[in-house]
Amino acid sequence: RAFEMAGDTARAKEDFMKAVEINPYHPMAHQYLAALANATGDWESAEKFYDQAIEDQPDFALSYKQRGYQRLRAEKWTESLADFDKVLEIQPDDAEALKYKAYVLQKLKRADQALELYNRAIGLNPMDAQAYFSKGNILYQKQLYLDAVAAYTLALYYQPDLLQANYQRGLAYHFLGKKAEACRDLQKAAEAGLKQAVDAMAKICK
């Protein structure tokens, strides 16, 4: 693994392939090969290596989680959901898997279930800015603007440079009739180069 740590992916891949030749049932070697394939943009190979890692060790939650995330990136929502379900079967209190599953449920238009999982994930990891942000987005879509502002505010507390949260909170403030607060958030996001914020400011902050 030293070659991987040093950034020499070709040598690292060669070493991991040798490890697999010596011991075909080597889940960690397949994990690393999948990670290397990901790093080079070879998504198809990455998924195959995760498949092999799972075959090697069917109760290893990390393999399902990483394959689930790989499938999430490829927008394979149903397959991704199945992987995160398996992770949570093995590790029910995996906050990261709960958050990813919630994101997939959002994409499948199952917002209420997603919201419940974001709340569980936050309960396990109360400093996860992205979970608060995603929760805020669901609340915003439900037109629960005051609750959305609270969620975005917590996201920004834990990650002050999360400009999308400034933008979304600005929109929520706008719908609450709080123009000064809306424009302050939108201006911060616009000054950082967020185009949607620039466009929103032109309409809201005249």
Short mmCIF file of N, CA, C and O in Angstrom, two decimals, residues 87-141:
data_model
loop_
_atom_site.label_atom_id
_atom_site.label_comp_id
_atom_site.label_asym_id
_atom_site.label_seq_id
_atom_site.Cartn_x
_atom_site.Cartn_y
_atom_site.Cartn_z
N VAL A 87 -25.68 -2.22 4.34
CA VAL A 87 -24.79 -1.63 5.34
C VAL A 87 -25.53 -1.48 6.67
O VAL A 87 -25.01 -1.85 7.74
N LEU A 88 -26.75 -0.95 6.62
CA LEU A 88 -27.50 -0.67 7.83
C LEU A 88 -28.04 -1.94 8.48
O LEU A 88 -28.31 -1.95 9.68
N GLU A 89 -28.16 -2.99 7.71
CA GLU A 89 -28.49 -4.29 8.28
C GLU A 89 -27.33 -4.78 9.15
O GLU A 89 -27.53 -5.36 10.22
N ILE A 90 -26.11 -4.53 8.67
CA ILE A 90 -24.91 -4.97 9.38
C ILE A 90 -24.54 -3.98 10.50
O ILE A 90 -24.16 -4.38 11.61
N GLN A 91 -24.67 -2.68 10.20
CA GLN A 91 -24.29 -1.62 11.14
C GLN A 91 -25.43 -0.59 11.23
O GLN A 91 -25.41 0.43 10.53
N PRO A 92 -26.43 -0.85 12.05
CA PRO A 92 -27.63 0.02 12.07
C PRO A 92 -27.34 1.48 12.43
O PRO A 92 -28.13 2.36 12.07
N ASP A 93 -26.26 1.73 13.13
CA ASP A 93 -25.97 3.10 13.56
C ASP A 93 -24.84 3.74 12.75
O ASP A 93 -24.10 4.57 13.27
N ASP A 94 -24.74 3.38 11.49
CA ASP A 94 -23.74 3.98 10.61
C ASP A 94 -24.30 5.31 10.08
O ASP A 94 -25.13 5.32 9.17
N ALA A 95 -23.86 6.42 10.67
CA ALA A 95 -24.42 7.73 10.33
C ALA A 95 -24.18 8.08 8.86
O ALA A 95 -25.06 8.67 8.21
N GLU A 96 -23.03 7.73 8.33
CA GLU A 96 -22.72 8.05 6.94
C GLU A 96 -23.65 7.29 5.99
O GLU A 96 -24.17 7.86 5.03
N ALA A 97 -23.87 6.00 6.28
CA ALA A 97 -24.76 5.21 5.43
C ALA A 97 -26.20 5.74 5.52
O ALA A 97 -26.91 5.77 4.51
N LEU A 98 -26.61 6.17 6.70
CA LEU A 98 -27.95 6.75 6.84
C LEU A 98 -28.08 8.00 5.97
O LEU A 98 -29.10 8.21 5.31
N LYS A 99 -27.04 8.82 5.98
CA LYS A 99 -27.07 10.06 5.20
C LYS A 99 -27.12 9.76 3.70
O LYS A 99 -27.89 10.37 2.96
N TYR A 100 -26.30 8.82 3.25
CA TYR A 100 -26.29 8.48 1.82
C TYR A 100 -27.62 7.84 1.41
O TYR A 100 -28.14 8.12 0.33
N LYS A 101 -28.15 6.98 2.27
CA LYS A 101 -29.45 6.37 1.95
C LYS A 101 -30.52 7.45 1.85
O LYS A 101 -31.38 7.42 0.95
N ALA A 102 -30.47 8.42 2.76
CA ALA A 102 -31.43 9.52 2.71
C ALA A 102 -31.33 10.29 1.40
O ALA A 102 -32.35 10.65 0.80
N TYR A 103 -30.11 10.52 0.95
CA TYR A 103 -29.91 11.23 -0.32
C TYR A 103 -30.53 10.45 -1.48
O TYR A 103 -31.19 11.03 -2.35
N VAL A 104 -30.32 9.14 -1.48
CA VAL A 104 -30.88 8.31 -2.55
C VAL A 104 -32.42 8.36 -2.49
O VAL A 104 -33.09 8.47 -3.52
N LEU A 105 -32.97 8.29 -1.29
CA LEU A 105 -34.43 8.37 -1.14
C LEU A 105 -34.97 9.71 -1.66
O LEU A 105 -36.05 9.76 -2.26
N GLN A 106 -34.20 10.79 -1.44
CA GLN A 106 -34.59 12.08 -2.02
C GLN A 106 -34.70 11.98 -3.53
O GLN A 106 -35.66 12.47 -4.14
N LYS A 107 -33.70 11.35 -4.13
CA LYS A 107 -33.69 11.22 -5.59
C LYS A 107 -34.84 10.35 -6.08
O LYS A 107 -35.30 10.51 -7.21
N LEU A 108 -35.30 9.44 -5.23
CA LEU A 108 -36.43 8.57 -5.58
C LEU A 108 -37.77 9.19 -5.18
O LEU A 108 -38.79 8.51 -5.19
N LYS A 109 -37.75 10.49 -4.81
CA LYS A 109 -38.96 11.24 -4.47
C LYS A 109 -39.64 10.70 -3.22
O LYS A 109 -40.87 10.74 -3.08
N ARG A 110 -38.84 10.22 -2.28
CA ARG A 110 -39.38 9.71 -1.01
C ARG A 110 -38.88 10.62 0.11
O ARG A 110 -38.10 10.24 0.97
N ALA A 111 -39.34 11.86 0.06
CA ALA A 111 -38.80 12.92 0.92
C ALA A 111 -39.04 12.67 2.40
O ALA A 111 -38.16 12.95 3.23
N ASP A 112 -40.21 12.18 2.77
CA ASP A 112 -40.50 11.98 4.19
C ASP A 112 -39.57 10.94 4.81
O ASP A 112 -39.06 11.12 5.92
N GLN A 113 -39.32 9.87 4.07
CA GLN A 113 -38.39 8.85 4.57
C GLN A 113 -36.97 9.40 4.63
O GLN A 113 -36.24 9.12 5.58
N ALA A 114 -36.61 10.19 3.64
CA ALA A 114 -35.28 10.80 3.63
C ALA A 114 -35.10 11.71 4.83
O ALA A 114 -34.06 11.69 5.50
N LEU A 115 -36.11 12.51 5.14
CA LEU A 115 -36.04 13.44 6.26
C LEU A 115 -35.84 12.68 7.58
O LEU A 115 -35.04 13.08 8.43
N GLU A 116 -36.55 11.58 7.72
CA GLU A 116 -36.41 10.77 8.93
C GLU A 116 -34.97 10.24 9.08
O GLU A 116 -34.40 10.26 10.17
N LEU A 117 -34.39 9.83 7.97
CA LEU A 117 -33.03 9.29 8.02
C LEU A 117 -32.00 10.39 8.28
O LEU A 117 -31.01 10.17 8.98
N TYR A 118 -32.21 11.57 7.70
CA TYR A 118 -31.30 12.68 8.00
C TYR A 118 -31.34 13.00 9.49
O TYR A 118 -30.29 13.26 10.10
N ASN A 119 -32.52 12.97 10.08
CA ASN A 119 -32.62 13.23 11.52
C ASN A 119 -31.88 12.16 12.33
O ASN A 119 -31.21 12.48 13.32
N ARG A 120 -31.98 10.92 11.90
CA ARG A 120 -31.24 9.84 12.59
C ARG A 120 -29.73 10.04 12.43
O ARG A 120 -28.97 9.87 13.38
N ALA A 121 -29.31 10.39 11.22
CA ALA A 121 -27.88 10.60 10.98
C ALA A 121 -27.35 11.75 11.83
O ALA A 121 -26.26 11.67 12.40
N ILE A 122 -28.14 12.82 11.94
CA ILE A 122 -27.74 13.98 12.75
C ILE A 122 -27.68 13.60 14.23
O ILE A 122 -26.79 14.05 14.96
N GLY A 123 -28.61 12.75 14.66
CA GLY A 123 -28.58 12.29 16.04
C GLY A 123 -27.29 11.55 16.37
O GLY A 123 -26.78 11.63 17.49
N LEU A 124 -26.77 10.83 15.39
CA LEU A 124 -25.53 10.07 15.58
C LEU A 124 -24.29 10.92 15.37
O LEU A 124 -23.25 10.68 15.98
N ASN A 125 -24.40 11.90 14.48
CA ASN A 125 -23.27 12.80 14.20
C ASN A 125 -23.79 14.23 14.11
O ASN A 125 -24.07 14.74 13.03
N PRO A 126 -23.92 14.90 15.26
CA PRO A 126 -24.56 16.22 15.30
C PRO A 126 -23.75 17.34 14.66
O PRO A 126 -24.22 18.48 14.63
N MET A 127 -22.56 17.06 14.17
CA MET A 127 -21.74 18.10 13.55
C MET A 127 -21.62 17.94 12.04
O MET A 127 -20.74 18.52 11.41
N ASP A 128 -22.51 17.16 11.44
CA ASP A 128 -22.46 16.89 10.00
C ASP A 128 -23.19 17.99 9.23
O ASP A 128 -24.42 17.97 9.10
N ALA A 129 -22.43 18.94 8.72
CA ALA A 129 -23.01 20.09 8.01
C ALA A 129 -23.83 19.66 6.81
O ALA A 129 -24.90 20.21 6.54
N GLN A 130 -23.34 18.67 6.07
CA GLN A 130 -24.04 18.25 4.86
C GLN A 130 -25.40 17.64 5.18
O GLN A 130 -26.36 17.79 4.42
N ALA A 131 -25.49 16.95 6.32
CA ALA A 131 -26.78 16.36 6.70
C ALA A 131 -27.78 17.47 7.03
O ALA A 131 -28.95 17.40 6.62
N TYR A 132 -27.35 18.50 7.74
CA TYR A 132 -28.24 19.64 8.02
C TYR A 132 -28.66 20.33 6.72
O TYR A 132 -29.82 20.72 6.56
N PHE A 133 -27.69 20.49 5.81
CA PHE A 133 -27.99 21.16 4.54
C PHE A 133 -29.04 20.37 3.75
O PHE A 133 -30.03 20.94 3.25
N SER A 134 -28.84 19.07 3.66
CA SER A 134 -29.79 18.24 2.91
C SER A 134 -31.16 18.22 3.58
O SER A 134 -32.20 18.26 2.91
N LYS A 135 -31.15 18.18 4.90
CA LYS A 135 -32.41 18.28 5.65
C LYS A 135 -33.10 19.60 5.33
O LYS A 135 -34.31 19.64 5.08
N GLY A 136 -32.32 20.67 5.31
CA GLY A 136 -32.88 21.98 4.99
C GLY A 136 -33.52 22.02 3.62
O GLY A 136 -34.57 22.64 3.42
N ASN A 137 -32.90 21.34 2.67
CA ASN A 137 -33.44 21.32 1.30
C ASN A 137 -34.81 20.66 1.25
O ASN A 137 -35.71 21.11 0.52
N ILE A 138 -34.97 19.58 2.02
CA ILE A 138 -36.28 18.91 2.04
C ILE A 138 -37.32 19.83 2.68
O ILE A 138 -38.44 19.99 2.17
N LEU A 139 -36.95 20.46 3.79
CA LEU A 139 -37.87 21.36 4.47
C LEU A 139 -38.24 22.55 3.57
O LEU A 139 -39.39 22.99 3.53
N TYR A 140 -37.26 23.04 2.82
CA TYR A 140 -37.51 24.14 1.87
C TYR A 140 -38.51 23.69 0.81
O TYR A 140 -39.45 24.42 0.48
N GLN A 141 -38.31 22.49 0.27
CA GLN A 141 -39.21 21.99 -0.76
C GLN A 141 -40.63 21.80 -0.22
O GLN A 141 -41.62 21.92 -0.95
#
